[in-house]
Structures are given as C-alpha cells and as structure tokens.
Amino acid sequence: MNTNRVITNEVLVRYAELSRLKKQIDEELGAMKKVFNEYFDQSVGRNEKGELILSQYKLQRQIKVKEQYDREKTVNKLESINQHQLIQKIPDEKKIQSALDLEIIDDKDLSGCKTTQYTKVIVVKAKV
C-alpha cells in the first residue's frame, strides 16, 4: 500500500461530500426496499420469496431463515431430560465485571482470558 499520499484539504472535502452522498443514497435505498417488501408482503405473503419482472429488470425477494434455540428454555428442557452433556457453559461478562468492581476477584485471576478487538472508524465533517 502506498503510504506516501498527501492528505490535502481537497481530499478531506471530497471524503466529506462522498460520505454525505452515501448517507443520502443509503436512506433512499432503504425507503425503496421498504416499498419492495410491502409489495411482496401483499402479493406473495409475509416472509415468502417473490419475483417481479418489469421491462429489462427483475426484482427478487429472497428470504433467509436463521433458527436458534432459546437458551433458557433449551437448557431447562435438556436438564429435565437428563442431557447435561448437551449444555455448554459460557462466562457471564456482566457478573464478571461486577465481581471485578466489588473486588471479589482480581484481574490477575483471569489473566490470559480476555481478548481485545479494535475497529477503526474514520470521520470527516465540515467545521461549523
């Protein structure tokens, strides 16, 4: 990657303008998707796939289904049928933080257990 590029006022102005346009475009696309989904809800049914062909364009709605077990209900059910081997223990981060705050446990007790993820965000705004 070329890191010798110079950041100029013109580059910042262009970035800010493109960000503004992107926001407008995203809002307009969102409104259009809402109209498309309302059309398919009425014409083929809620949560059903559909297709509409107009001129040289084809509009399709695909439905992706993600199913997952309700954690509490499933654990209770598995315990009731004596299937403890199907239950996975997970740390409760809120309780861990409370225990740390109350000094019930120390950071060193959990040394090597915590991971940190960084997300980089760039923001350019016009000065007001």
PDB file of C-alpha atoms in Angstrom:
ATOM      1  CA  MET A   1       0.000   0.000   0.000  1.00  0.00           C
ATOM      2  CA  ASN A   2       1.301   3.456  -0.900  1.00  0.00           C
ATOM      3  CA  THR A   3       1.645   5.470   2.326  1.00  0.00           C
ATOM      4  CA  ASN A   4       3.302   8.427   0.608  1.00  0.00           C
ATOM      5  CA  ARG A   5      -0.011  10.011  -0.403  1.00  0.00           C
ATOM      6  CA  VAL A   6      -0.556  13.519   0.883  1.00  0.00           C
ATOM      7  CA  ILE A   7      -3.753  14.341   2.733  1.00  0.00           C
ATOM      8  CA  THR A   8      -4.973  17.670   1.435  1.00  0.00           C
ATOM      9  CA  ASN A   9      -7.950  19.886   2.122  1.00  0.00           C
ATOM     10  CA  GLU A  10      -9.381  18.816  -1.241  1.00  0.00           C
ATOM     11  CA  VAL A  11      -9.178  15.142  -0.255  1.00  0.00           C
ATOM     12  CA  LEU A  12     -10.984  15.861   3.038  1.00  0.00           C
ATOM     13  CA  VAL A  13     -13.647  17.916   1.251  1.00  0.00           C
ATOM     14  CA  ARG A  14     -14.218  15.105  -1.268  1.00  0.00           C
ATOM     15  CA  TYR A  15     -14.389  12.485   1.509  1.00  0.00           C
ATOM     16  CA  ALA A  16     -16.937  14.547   3.452  1.00  0.00           C
ATOM     17  CA  GLU A  17     -19.038  15.060   0.306  1.00  0.00           C
ATOM     18  CA  LEU A  18     -18.963  11.372  -0.602  1.00  0.00           C
ATOM     19  CA  SER A  19     -19.936  10.452   2.973  1.00  0.00           C
ATOM     20  CA  ARG A  20     -22.889  12.853   2.775  1.00  0.00           C
ATOM     21  CA  LEU A  21     -23.958  11.398  -0.578  1.00  0.00           C
ATOM     22  CA  LYS A  22     -23.584   7.852   0.745  1.00  0.00           C
ATOM     23  CA  LYS A  23     -25.908   8.665   3.632  1.00  0.00           C
ATOM     24  CA  GLN A  24     -28.498  10.100   1.232  1.00  0.00           C
ATOM     25  CA  ILE A  25     -28.204   7.093  -1.066  1.00  0.00           C
ATOM     26  CA  ASP A  26     -28.498   4.643   1.853  1.00  0.00           C
ATOM     27  CA  GLU A  27     -31.647   6.425   3.082  1.00  0.00           C
ATOM     28  CA  GLU A  28     -33.217   6.362  -0.389  1.00  0.00           C
ATOM     29  CA  LEU A  29     -32.325   2.703  -0.932  1.00  0.00           C
ATOM     30  CA  GLY A  30     -33.796   1.875   2.485  1.00  0.00           C
ATOM     31  CA  ALA A  31     -37.061   3.593   1.573  1.00  0.00           C
ATOM     32  CA  MET A  32     -37.202   1.710  -1.737  1.00  0.00           C
ATOM     33  CA  LYS A  33     -36.524  -1.635  -0.018  1.00  0.00           C
ATOM     34  CA  LYS A  34     -39.393  -0.906   2.348  1.00  0.00           C
ATOM     35  CA  VAL A  35     -41.729  -0.352  -0.637  1.00  0.00           C
ATOM     36  CA  PHE A  36     -40.490  -3.544  -2.304  1.00  0.00           C
ATOM     37  CA  ASN A  37     -41.023  -5.579   0.867  1.00  0.00           C
ATOM     38  CA  GLU A  38     -44.523  -4.149   1.352  1.00  0.00           C
ATOM     39  CA  TYR A  39     -45.339  -5.100  -2.255  1.00  0.00           C
ATOM     40  CA  PHE A  40     -44.136  -8.689  -1.763  1.00  0.00           C
ATOM     41  CA  ASP A  41     -45.863  -8.952   1.636  1.00  0.00           C
ATOM     42  CA  GLN A  42     -49.157  -8.119  -0.083  1.00  0.00           C
ATOM     43  CA  SER A  43     -48.629 -10.070  -3.305  1.00  0.00           C
ATOM     44  CA  VAL A  44     -46.971 -13.319  -2.137  1.00  0.00           C
ATOM     45  CA  GLY A  45     -47.212 -13.192   1.654  1.00  0.00           C
ATOM     46  CA  ARG A  46     -45.119 -12.174   4.594  1.00  0.00           C
ATOM     47  CA  ASN A  47     -41.735 -13.948   4.780  1.00  0.00           C
ATOM     48  CA  GLU A  48     -42.253 -15.513   1.343  1.00  0.00           C
ATOM     49  CA  LYS A  49     -39.874 -15.176  -1.587  1.00  0.00           C
ATOM     50  CA  GLY A  50     -41.099 -13.381  -4.662  1.00  0.00           C
ATOM     51  CA  GLU A  51     -40.186 -12.078  -8.082  1.00  0.00           C
ATOM     52  CA  LEU A  52     -41.362  -9.226 -10.299  1.00  0.00           C
ATOM     53  CA  ILE A  53     -40.163  -8.596 -13.867  1.00  0.00           C
ATOM     54  CA  LEU A  54     -40.590  -5.118 -15.354  1.00  0.00           C
ATOM     55  CA  SER A  55     -39.022  -4.323 -18.710  1.00  0.00           C
ATOM     56  CA  GLN A  56     -35.377  -5.470 -18.523  1.00  0.00           C
ATOM     57  CA  TYR A  57     -35.257  -5.564 -14.703  1.00  0.00           C
ATOM     58  CA  LYS A  58     -36.045  -8.374 -12.350  1.00  0.00           C
ATOM     59  CA  LEU A  59     -36.863  -7.627  -8.712  1.00  0.00           C
ATOM     60  CA  GLN A  60     -36.483 -10.575  -6.375  1.00  0.00           C
ATOM     61  CA  ARG A  61     -37.034 -11.020  -2.677  1.00  0.00           C
ATOM     62  CA  GLN A  62     -35.142 -13.832  -1.056  1.00  0.00           C
ATOM     63  CA  ILE A  63     -35.849 -14.987   2.461  1.00  0.00           C
ATOM     64  CA  LYS A  64     -33.003 -16.131   4.690  1.00  0.00           C
ATOM     65  CA  VAL A  65     -34.089 -18.041   7.770  1.00  0.00           C
ATOM     66  CA  LYS A  66     -31.914 -18.305  10.870  1.00  0.00           C
ATOM     67  CA  GLU A  67     -33.153 -20.556  13.606  1.00  0.00           C
ATOM     68  CA  GLN A  68     -31.601 -20.849  17.022  1.00  0.00           C
ATOM     69  CA  TYR A  69     -32.635 -22.385  20.277  1.00  0.00           C
ATOM     70  CA  ASP A  70     -33.896 -20.178  23.089  1.00  0.00           C
ATOM     71  CA  ARG A  71     -31.070 -20.511  25.586  1.00  0.00           C
ATOM     72  CA  GLU A  72     -33.052 -20.660  28.841  1.00  0.00           C
ATOM     73  CA  LYS A  73     -35.890 -22.867  27.601  1.00  0.00           C
ATOM     74  CA  THR A  74     -33.481 -25.264  25.906  1.00  0.00           C
ATOM     75  CA  VAL A  75     -31.212 -25.575  28.955  1.00  0.00           C
ATOM     76  CA  ASN A  76     -34.232 -26.239  31.179  1.00  0.00           C
ATOM     77  CA  LYS A  77     -35.566 -28.845  28.763  1.00  0.00           C
ATOM     78  CA  LEU A  78     -32.184 -30.588  28.394  1.00  0.00           C
ATOM     79  CA  GLU A  79     -31.753 -30.656  32.162  1.00  0.00           C
ATOM     80  CA  SER A  80     -35.250 -32.107  32.585  1.00  0.00           C
ATOM     81  CA  ILE A  81     -34.461 -34.971  30.203  1.00  0.00           C
ATOM     82  CA  ASN A  82     -31.050 -35.511  31.832  1.00  0.00           C
ATOM     83  CA  GLN A  83     -28.999 -34.449  28.799  1.00  0.00           C
ATOM     84  CA  HIS A  84     -26.425 -32.303  30.646  1.00  0.00           C
ATOM     85  CA  GLN A  85     -23.701 -33.214  28.137  1.00  0.00           C
ATOM     86  CA  LEU A  86     -25.567 -31.098  25.558  1.00  0.00           C
ATOM     87  CA  ILE A  87     -25.308 -27.946  27.674  1.00  0.00           C
ATOM     88  CA  GLN A  88     -22.350 -25.635  27.181  1.00  0.00           C
ATOM     89  CA  LYS A  89     -21.220 -23.292  29.957  1.00  0.00           C
ATOM     90  CA  ILE A  90     -20.361 -19.720  28.965  1.00  0.00           C
ATOM     91  CA  PRO A  91     -18.932 -16.878  31.078  1.00  0.00           C
ATOM     92  CA  ASP A  92     -21.337 -14.138  32.172  1.00  0.00           C
ATOM     93  CA  GLU A  93     -19.456 -10.939  31.340  1.00  0.00           C
ATOM     94  CA  LYS A  94     -21.722  -8.681  33.402  1.00  0.00           C
ATOM     95  CA  LYS A  95     -21.277 -10.812  36.510  1.00  0.00           C
ATOM     96  CA  ILE A  96     -17.526 -10.992  35.924  1.00  0.00           C
ATOM     97  CA  GLN A  97     -17.351  -7.198  35.683  1.00  0.00           C
ATOM     98  CA  SER A  98     -19.426  -6.845  38.859  1.00  0.00           C
ATOM     99  CA  ALA A  99     -17.118  -9.281  40.679  1.00  0.00           C
ATOM    100  CA  LEU A 100     -14.113  -7.249  39.490  1.00  0.00           C
ATOM    101  CA  ASP A 101     -15.766  -3.976  40.575  1.00  0.00           C
ATOM    102  CA  LEU A 102     -16.571  -5.430  44.003  1.00  0.00           C
ATOM    103  CA  GLU A 103     -13.018  -6.846  44.216  1.00  0.00           C
ATOM    104  CA  ILE A 104     -14.353 -10.383  44.708  1.00  0.00           C
ATOM    105  CA  ILE A 105     -11.882 -11.426  42.026  1.00  0.00           C
ATOM    106  CA  ASP A 106      -8.812  -9.692  40.656  1.00  0.00           C
ATOM    107  CA  ASP A 107      -7.789  -9.029  37.037  1.00  0.00           C
ATOM    108  CA  LYS A 108      -4.836 -11.396  37.502  1.00  0.00           C
ATOM    109  CA  ASP A 109      -7.280 -14.221  38.300  1.00  0.00           C
ATOM    110  CA  LEU A 110      -8.448 -14.035  34.691  1.00  0.00           C
ATOM    111  CA  SER A 111      -5.046 -13.362  33.137  1.00  0.00           C
ATOM    112  CA  GLY A 112      -4.963 -14.539  29.528  1.00  0.00           C
ATOM    113  CA  CYS A 113      -8.744 -14.940  29.327  1.00  0.00           C
ATOM    114  CA  LYS A 114      -9.668 -11.595  27.798  1.00  0.00           C
ATOM    115  CA  THR A 115      -9.335 -10.684  24.133  1.00  0.00           C
ATOM    116  CA  THR A 116      -9.498  -7.172  22.711  1.00  0.00           C
ATOM    117  CA  GLN A 117     -10.782  -6.272  19.256  1.00  0.00           C
ATOM    118  CA  TYR A 118     -10.155  -2.885  17.648  1.00  0.00           C
ATOM    119  CA  THR A 119     -12.354  -1.324  14.981  1.00  0.00           C
ATOM    120  CA  LYS A 120     -11.048   1.680  13.084  1.00  0.00           C
ATOM    121  CA  VAL A 121     -13.521   4.432  12.215  1.00  0.00           C
ATOM    122  CA  ILE A 122     -12.734   7.452  10.034  1.00  0.00           C
ATOM    123  CA  VAL A 123     -14.930  10.531  10.332  1.00  0.00           C
ATOM    124  CA  VAL A 124     -14.578  13.726   8.319  1.00  0.00           C
ATOM    125  CA  LYS A 125     -17.025  16.551   8.970  1.00  0.00           C
ATOM    126  CA  ALA A 126     -17.170  20.117   7.798  1.00  0.00           C
ATOM    127  CA  LYS A 127     -16.362  22.593  10.551  1.00  0.00           C
ATOM    128  CA  VAL A 128     -19.349  24.657  11.583  1.00  0.00           C
TER     129      VAL A 128
END
